[in-house]
Structure formats: C-alpha cells, structure tokens
Amino acid sequence: MSRRVEPRRSVTKPIPPAAPENGVLRDAAEDGDREEINARAEAILTRYGNSILRLAYSYLHNMADAEEVVQDTLVQFLKTAPTFSGKTHEEAWLMRVAGNLSKNRIRYNRVRSTDELNDELVAEEREDLSFVWEAVKSLPVKYREVIHLFYHEGYSTAEIAGILQRNESTVRSCLSRGRALLKEILKEAYDFEGTI
C-alpha cells in the first residue's frame, strides 16, 4: 500500500504590532493604562523635580532650557524604567541623566549660536567688501569674469579655463592683469593700499 503525501501548507504567523519604547511606557501601552504613566511621572516630579530643575539651571542659566531638560529626563526615566535598590540610587540616576542632557543642550546651543554668528560675520564681510565688488564691476569683461569666477565662485584657474574655453595660461594672465587694474581702481577711488 502506498502512502499518499500531500504538499505541506505554509503556516503564517501574524506579525505582532511594533511595541513602543521599552520600560514603563511599553508596559502601560500594553495594558492601556495611561494613569500609571501619569502617576509615575507625577511621583518623580514631586520627589525630584526641583532638584533636577536647579541642576539643569546651574548648567544652562536659562529657565526654558532647564525646564526642557526636566521633561527630557522624565521621558528618559519612563522609557527605560530602571530599577534601583533605593531612593538614593534613583536620585543619582536622575541627576546624572539631567546633567548629561544639560551638557548636550550646552553643546547644541553653542553650535547653533556659532552658526548664527558665522552668518552674521559673512553678512558683515559682504558689506565690508561690497566696495571691492563694485570696483570689480568696472573692470573690462575679460578680467571681471575671471576675477569673479576665481574669488567669488571659488573655481581654480584650470576650472575657469574649462568654463571659458581658454588656455589656463591665458586665465592666469587675465587674473594677474585684472588684479593690477583692480588695485589701481581701488587706490584711486578709496585710497586703498592693500594687496589683492
């Protein structure tokens, strides 16, 4: 007697929904218990909120940023839901996180203010050099375009030669003659003695 073999049917398992962050938030999301999250957050804020705020303010000297650090510290605590052997360890963990978040905020603010300062310096530099570009505009076209491409656009002499379809030696010659003419124009118009 021969046994009949049937093809195997593939069994597909349903894909579980992606869980939110781990810790208290995940547990509460699974249980659907937002009250637990709110109660835990309120207890932490009541117990340590002022200490965290003072620590963050001591780093940042800005109340709005310090309040954001308090919020971020609380979110970090709720995400990770660490367990501690005592209240001292819990407070130490919160303070360490708040300190690190404050330092990160300082770095972020420093980078942001540096970018803003660079933009201001570039604008001032453009205003300071506007008289030079006005003088460049008065040059003959063959010198003006080479000087513009070299200084303003940042192209090399080889790249300018390719763009203008000239020999590189011709571009260097135009650049040199254009600088000399520009120096004369600036010397006459602005009593300029600088080197270009």
PDB file of C-alpha atoms in Angstrom:
ATOM      1  CA  MET A   1       0.000   0.000   0.000  1.00  0.00           C
ATOM      2  CA  SER A   2       1.393   3.297  -0.986  1.00  0.00           C
ATOM      3  CA  ARG A   3       1.048   6.248   1.156  1.00  0.00           C
ATOM      4  CA  ARG A   4      -0.076   9.452  -0.393  1.00  0.00           C
ATOM      5  CA  VAL A   5       1.994  12.505   0.529  1.00  0.00           C
ATOM      6  CA  GLU A   6       0.276  15.822   0.472  1.00  0.00           C
ATOM      7  CA  PRO A   7       2.196  19.041  -0.031  1.00  0.00           C
ATOM      8  CA  ARG A   8       2.957  20.990   3.116  1.00  0.00           C
ATOM      9  CA  ARG A   9       0.939  24.022   3.711  1.00  0.00           C
ATOM     10  CA  SER A  10       2.824  27.026   4.913  1.00  0.00           C
ATOM     11  CA  VAL A  11       1.638  28.340   8.189  1.00  0.00           C
ATOM     12  CA  THR A  12       1.982  32.085   8.514  1.00  0.00           C
ATOM     13  CA  LYS A  13       2.082  33.675  11.867  1.00  0.00           C
ATOM     14  CA  PRO A  14       0.606  37.114  12.264  1.00  0.00           C
ATOM     15  CA  ILE A  15       3.217  39.814  12.727  1.00  0.00           C
ATOM     16  CA  PRO A  16       2.891  41.361  16.162  1.00  0.00           C
ATOM     17  CA  PRO A  17       2.394  45.112  16.221  1.00  0.00           C
ATOM     18  CA  ALA A  18       5.514  47.142  16.885  1.00  0.00           C
ATOM     19  CA  ALA A  19       5.831  47.901  20.563  1.00  0.00           C
ATOM     20  CA  PRO A  20       6.513  51.443  21.692  1.00  0.00           C
ATOM     21  CA  GLU A  21       9.559  52.247  23.765  1.00  0.00           C
ATOM     22  CA  ASN A  22      10.598  49.806  26.447  1.00  0.00           C
ATOM     23  CA  GLY A  23      10.065  50.330  30.152  1.00  0.00           C
ATOM     24  CA  VAL A  24       7.042  51.833  31.842  1.00  0.00           C
ATOM     25  CA  LEU A  25       5.718  53.329  28.615  1.00  0.00           C
ATOM     26  CA  ARG A  26       5.648  49.934  26.899  1.00  0.00           C
ATOM     27  CA  ASP A  27       4.107  48.168  29.880  1.00  0.00           C
ATOM     28  CA  ALA A  28       1.441  50.833  30.217  1.00  0.00           C
ATOM     29  CA  ALA A  29       0.793  50.826  26.465  1.00  0.00           C
ATOM     30  CA  GLU A  30       0.252  47.074  26.567  1.00  0.00           C
ATOM     31  CA  ASP A  31      -2.107  47.417  29.499  1.00  0.00           C
ATOM     32  CA  GLY A  32      -3.716  50.556  28.115  1.00  0.00           C
ATOM     33  CA  ASP A  33      -3.058  52.270  31.443  1.00  0.00           C
ATOM     34  CA  ARG A  34      -2.149  55.920  30.921  1.00  0.00           C
ATOM     35  CA  GLU A  35      -2.975  56.603  34.547  1.00  0.00           C
ATOM     36  CA  GLU A  36       0.021  54.518  35.600  1.00  0.00           C
ATOM     37  CA  ILE A  37       2.317  56.618  33.427  1.00  0.00           C
ATOM     38  CA  ASN A  38       0.849  59.854  34.773  1.00  0.00           C
ATOM     39  CA  ALA A  39       1.089  58.672  38.380  1.00  0.00           C
ATOM     40  CA  ARG A  40       4.707  57.560  37.939  1.00  0.00           C
ATOM     41  CA  ALA A  41       5.661  60.829  36.250  1.00  0.00           C
ATOM     42  CA  GLU A  42       3.933  62.893  38.906  1.00  0.00           C
ATOM     43  CA  ALA A  43       5.674  60.976  41.702  1.00  0.00           C
ATOM     44  CA  ILE A  44       9.091  61.551  40.119  1.00  0.00           C
ATOM     45  CA  LEU A  45       8.389  65.237  39.537  1.00  0.00           C
ATOM     46  CA  THR A  46       7.124  65.719  43.086  1.00  0.00           C
ATOM     47  CA  ARG A  47      10.099  63.958  44.598  1.00  0.00           C
ATOM     48  CA  TYR A  48      12.947  65.170  42.361  1.00  0.00           C
ATOM     49  CA  GLY A  49      11.588  67.857  40.017  1.00  0.00           C
ATOM     50  CA  ASN A  50      13.013  70.871  41.860  1.00  0.00           C
ATOM     51  CA  SER A  51      16.424  69.244  42.263  1.00  0.00           C
ATOM     52  CA  ILE A  52      16.592  68.362  38.575  1.00  0.00           C
ATOM     53  CA  LEU A  53      15.464  71.870  37.619  1.00  0.00           C
ATOM     54  CA  ARG A  54      18.094  73.509  39.843  1.00  0.00           C
ATOM     55  CA  LEU A  55      20.820  71.257  38.451  1.00  0.00           C
ATOM     56  CA  ALA A  56      19.822  71.957  34.847  1.00  0.00           C
ATOM     57  CA  TYR A  57      19.582  75.690  35.536  1.00  0.00           C
ATOM     58  CA  SER A  58      23.046  75.683  37.124  1.00  0.00           C
ATOM     59  CA  TYR A  59      24.401  74.358  33.832  1.00  0.00           C
ATOM     60  CA  LEU A  60      22.278  76.310  31.380  1.00  0.00           C
ATOM     61  CA  HIS A  61      21.436  79.640  33.097  1.00  0.00           C
ATOM     62  CA  ASN A  62      18.186  79.624  31.124  1.00  0.00           C
ATOM     63  CA  MET A  63      14.900  78.572  32.688  1.00  0.00           C
ATOM     64  CA  ALA A  64      13.226  77.473  29.433  1.00  0.00           C
ATOM     65  CA  ASP A  65      16.120  75.153  28.565  1.00  0.00           C
ATOM     66  CA  ALA A  66      16.253  73.877  32.156  1.00  0.00           C
ATOM     67  CA  GLU A  67      12.542  73.015  32.046  1.00  0.00           C
ATOM     68  CA  GLU A  68      13.075  71.124  28.791  1.00  0.00           C
ATOM     69  CA  VAL A  69      15.868  69.143  30.440  1.00  0.00           C
ATOM     70  CA  VAL A  70      13.476  68.227  33.279  1.00  0.00           C
ATOM     71  CA  GLN A  71      10.959  66.967  30.725  1.00  0.00           C
ATOM     72  CA  ASP A  72      13.600  65.045  28.779  1.00  0.00           C
ATOM     73  CA  THR A  73      14.925  63.483  31.991  1.00  0.00           C
ATOM     74  CA  LEU A  74      11.433  62.365  32.936  1.00  0.00           C
ATOM     75  CA  VAL A  75      10.826  60.877  29.481  1.00  0.00           C
ATOM     76  CA  GLN A  76      14.165  59.058  29.656  1.00  0.00           C
ATOM     77  CA  PHE A  77      13.204  57.644  33.046  1.00  0.00           C
ATOM     78  CA  LEU A  78       9.820  56.473  31.811  1.00  0.00           C
ATOM     79  CA  LYS A  79      11.323  54.940  28.668  1.00  0.00           C
ATOM     80  CA  THR A  80      13.996  52.900  30.414  1.00  0.00           C
ATOM     81  CA  ALA A  81      12.140  52.175  33.680  1.00  0.00           C
ATOM     82  CA  PRO A  82      15.318  51.369  35.588  1.00  0.00           C
ATOM     83  CA  THR A  83      15.085  49.515  38.898  1.00  0.00           C
ATOM     84  CA  PHE A  84      17.035  50.770  41.867  1.00  0.00           C
ATOM     85  CA  SER A  85      17.957  49.344  45.226  1.00  0.00           C
ATOM     86  CA  GLY A  86      16.984  52.567  46.962  1.00  0.00           C
ATOM     87  CA  LYS A  87      15.804  56.141  46.562  1.00  0.00           C
ATOM     88  CA  THR A  88      19.408  57.380  46.679  1.00  0.00           C
ATOM     89  CA  HIS A  89      20.296  55.398  43.568  1.00  0.00           C
ATOM     90  CA  GLU A  90      17.167  56.597  41.807  1.00  0.00           C
ATOM     91  CA  GLU A  91      18.020  60.218  42.546  1.00  0.00           C
ATOM     92  CA  ALA A  92      21.640  59.725  41.470  1.00  0.00           C
ATOM     93  CA  TRP A  93      20.494  58.224  38.161  1.00  0.00           C
ATOM     94  CA  LEU A  94      18.090  61.096  37.508  1.00  0.00           C
ATOM     95  CA  MET A  95      20.739  63.692  38.345  1.00  0.00           C
ATOM     96  CA  ARG A  96      23.304  62.016  36.099  1.00  0.00           C
ATOM     97  CA  VAL A  97      20.834  61.924  33.204  1.00  0.00           C
ATOM     98  CA  ALA A  98      19.835  65.554  33.807  1.00  0.00           C
ATOM     99  CA  GLY A  99      23.497  66.601  33.910  1.00  0.00           C
ATOM    100  CA  ASN A 100      24.256  64.793  30.658  1.00  0.00           C
ATOM    101  CA  LEU A 101      21.197  66.242  28.954  1.00  0.00           C
ATOM    102  CA  SER A 102      22.222  69.717  30.150  1.00  0.00           C
ATOM    103  CA  LYS A 103      25.712  69.262  28.708  1.00  0.00           C
ATOM    104  CA  ASN A 104      24.191  68.110  25.434  1.00  0.00           C
ATOM    105  CA  ARG A 105      21.977  71.198  25.413  1.00  0.00           C
ATOM    106  CA  ILE A 106      25.028  73.431  26.005  1.00  0.00           C
ATOM    107  CA  ARG A 107      26.795  71.824  23.021  1.00  0.00           C
ATOM    108  CA  TYR A 108      23.692  72.215  20.879  1.00  0.00           C
ATOM    109  CA  ASN A 109      23.286  75.880  21.853  1.00  0.00           C
ATOM    110  CA  ARG A 110      26.981  76.547  21.227  1.00  0.00           C
ATOM    111  CA  VAL A 111      26.825  75.052  17.731  1.00  0.00           C
ATOM    112  CA  ARG A 112      23.611  76.916  16.961  1.00  0.00           C
ATOM    113  CA  SER A 113      24.995  80.263  18.180  1.00  0.00           C
ATOM    114  CA  THR A 114      28.243  79.674  16.282  1.00  0.00           C
ATOM    115  CA  ASP A 115      26.274  79.090  13.086  1.00  0.00           C
ATOM    116  CA  GLU A 116      24.274  82.271  13.690  1.00  0.00           C
ATOM    117  CA  LEU A 117      27.488  84.186  14.425  1.00  0.00           C
ATOM    118  CA  ASN A 118      29.107  82.850  11.242  1.00  0.00           C
ATOM    119  CA  ASP A 119      26.093  84.005   9.225  1.00  0.00           C
ATOM    120  CA  GLU A 120      26.359  87.467  10.796  1.00  0.00           C
ATOM    121  CA  LEU A 121      30.107  87.644  10.082  1.00  0.00           C
ATOM    122  CA  VAL A 122      29.594  86.596   6.482  1.00  0.00           C
ATOM    123  CA  ALA A 123      26.931  89.288   6.067  1.00  0.00           C
ATOM    124  CA  GLU A 124      29.221  91.920   7.606  1.00  0.00           C
ATOM    125  CA  GLU A 125      32.121  90.737   5.467  1.00  0.00           C
ATOM    126  CA  ARG A 126      29.966  91.028   2.343  1.00  0.00           C
ATOM    127  CA  GLU A 127      29.011  94.573   3.313  1.00  0.00           C
ATOM    128  CA  ASP A 128      32.657  95.439   4.026  1.00  0.00           C
ATOM    129  CA  LEU A 129      33.738  94.040   0.660  1.00  0.00           C
ATOM    130  CA  SER A 130      30.872  95.475  -1.347  1.00  0.00           C
ATOM    131  CA  PHE A 131      33.051  98.380  -2.481  1.00  0.00           C
ATOM    132  CA  VAL A 132      35.571  95.870  -3.865  1.00  0.00           C
ATOM    133  CA  TRP A 133      32.883  94.120  -5.903  1.00  0.00           C
ATOM    134  CA  GLU A 134      31.706  97.499  -7.188  1.00  0.00           C
ATOM    135  CA  ALA A 135      35.265  98.107  -8.386  1.00  0.00           C
ATOM    136  CA  VAL A 136      35.342  94.649  -9.997  1.00  0.00           C
ATOM    137  CA  LYS A 137      32.200  95.555 -11.946  1.00  0.00           C
ATOM    138  CA  SER A 138      34.050  98.479 -13.518  1.00  0.00           C
ATOM    139  CA  LEU A 139      36.739  96.168 -14.999  1.00  0.00           C
ATOM    140  CA  PRO A 140      36.625  95.053 -18.635  1.00  0.00           C
ATOM    141  CA  VAL A 141      34.586  91.862 -19.108  1.00  0.00           C
ATOM    142  CA  LYS A 142      37.540  89.539 -19.773  1.00  0.00           C
ATOM    143  CA  TYR A 143      39.097  90.452 -16.401  1.00  0.00           C
ATOM    144  CA  ARG A 144      35.840  90.795 -14.500  1.00  0.00           C
ATOM    145  CA  GLU A 145      34.605  87.299 -15.321  1.00  0.00           C
ATOM    146  CA  VAL A 146      37.925  85.664 -14.391  1.00  0.00           C
ATOM    147  CA  ILE A 147      38.140  87.540 -11.071  1.00  0.00           C
ATOM    148  CA  HIS A 148      34.503  86.771 -10.282  1.00  0.00           C
ATOM    149  CA  LEU A 149      34.906  83.061 -11.017  1.00  0.00           C
ATOM    150  CA  PHE A 150      38.178  82.830  -9.077  1.00  0.00           C
ATOM    151  CA  TYR A 151      37.337  84.837  -5.950  1.00  0.00           C
ATOM    152  CA  HIS A 152      33.571  84.836  -5.679  1.00  0.00           C
ATOM    153  CA  GLU A 153      32.755  81.362  -7.017  1.00  0.00           C
ATOM    154  CA  GLY A 154      35.966  79.684  -5.815  1.00  0.00           C
ATOM    155  CA  TYR A 155      36.999  77.998  -9.084  1.00  0.00           C
ATOM    156  CA  SER A 156      40.635  77.138  -9.797  1.00  0.00           C
ATOM    157  CA  THR A 157      42.381  78.588 -12.841  1.00  0.00           C
ATOM    158  CA  ALA A 158      42.146  75.184 -14.568  1.00  0.00           C
ATOM    159  CA  GLU A 159      38.375  75.065 -13.952  1.00  0.00           C
ATOM    160  CA  ILE A 160      37.958  78.645 -15.194  1.00  0.00           C
ATOM    161  CA  ALA A 161      39.900  77.739 -18.344  1.00  0.00           C
ATOM    162  CA  GLY A 162      37.448  74.913 -18.967  1.00  0.00           C
ATOM    163  CA  ILE A 163      34.410  77.107 -18.301  1.00  0.00           C
ATOM    164  CA  LEU A 164      35.580  79.975 -20.524  1.00  0.00           C
ATOM    165  CA  GLN A 165      37.227  77.673 -23.092  1.00  0.00           C
ATOM    166  CA  ARG A 166      40.578  79.428 -22.842  1.00  0.00           C
ATOM    167  CA  ASN A 167      44.089  78.268 -22.100  1.00  0.00           C
ATOM    168  CA  GLU A 168      44.957  78.109 -18.417  1.00  0.00           C
ATOM    169  CA  SER A 169      47.939  80.425 -19.006  1.00  0.00           C
ATOM    170  CA  THR A 170      45.547  82.977 -20.543  1.00  0.00           C
ATOM    171  CA  VAL A 171      43.300  82.733 -17.479  1.00  0.00           C
ATOM    172  CA  ARG A 172      46.273  83.280 -15.144  1.00  0.00           C
ATOM    173  CA  SER A 173      47.380  86.247 -17.229  1.00  0.00           C
ATOM    174  CA  CYS A 174      43.877  87.782 -17.146  1.00  0.00           C
ATOM    175  CA  LEU A 175      43.713  87.173 -13.400  1.00  0.00           C
ATOM    176  CA  SER A 176      47.054  88.911 -12.857  1.00  0.00           C
ATOM    177  CA  ARG A 177      46.209  91.872 -15.102  1.00  0.00           C
ATOM    178  CA  GLY A 178      42.731  92.129 -13.576  1.00  0.00           C
ATOM    179  CA  ARG A 179      44.230  92.281 -10.073  1.00  0.00           C
ATOM    180  CA  ALA A 180      46.621  95.026 -11.156  1.00  0.00           C
ATOM    181  CA  LEU A 181      43.777  97.061 -12.685  1.00  0.00           C
ATOM    182  CA  LEU A 182      41.622  96.471  -9.613  1.00  0.00           C
ATOM    183  CA  LYS A 183      44.428  97.656  -7.359  1.00  0.00           C
ATOM    184  CA  GLU A 184      44.734 100.864  -9.367  1.00  0.00           C
ATOM    185  CA  ILE A 185      40.965 101.466  -9.280  1.00  0.00           C
ATOM    186  CA  LEU A 186      40.816 100.918  -5.522  1.00  0.00           C
ATOM    187  CA  LYS A 187      43.887 103.058  -4.914  1.00  0.00           C
ATOM    188  CA  GLU A 188      42.341 105.968  -6.830  1.00  0.00           C
ATOM    189  CA  ALA A 189      38.771 105.654  -5.584  1.00  0.00           C
ATOM    190  CA  TYR A 190      39.306 104.597  -1.981  1.00  0.00           C
ATOM    191  CA  ASP A 191      42.953 105.375  -1.248  1.00  0.00           C
ATOM    192  CA  PHE A 192      43.402 101.637  -0.845  1.00  0.00           C
ATOM    193  CA  GLU A 193      46.922 100.302  -0.251  1.00  0.00           C
ATOM    194  CA  GLY A 194      46.114  96.620   0.445  1.00  0.00           C
ATOM    195  CA  THR A 195      47.292  93.609  -1.503  1.00  0.00           C
ATOM    196  CA  ILE A 196      44.958  91.697  -3.723  1.00  0.00           C
TER     197      ILE A 196
END
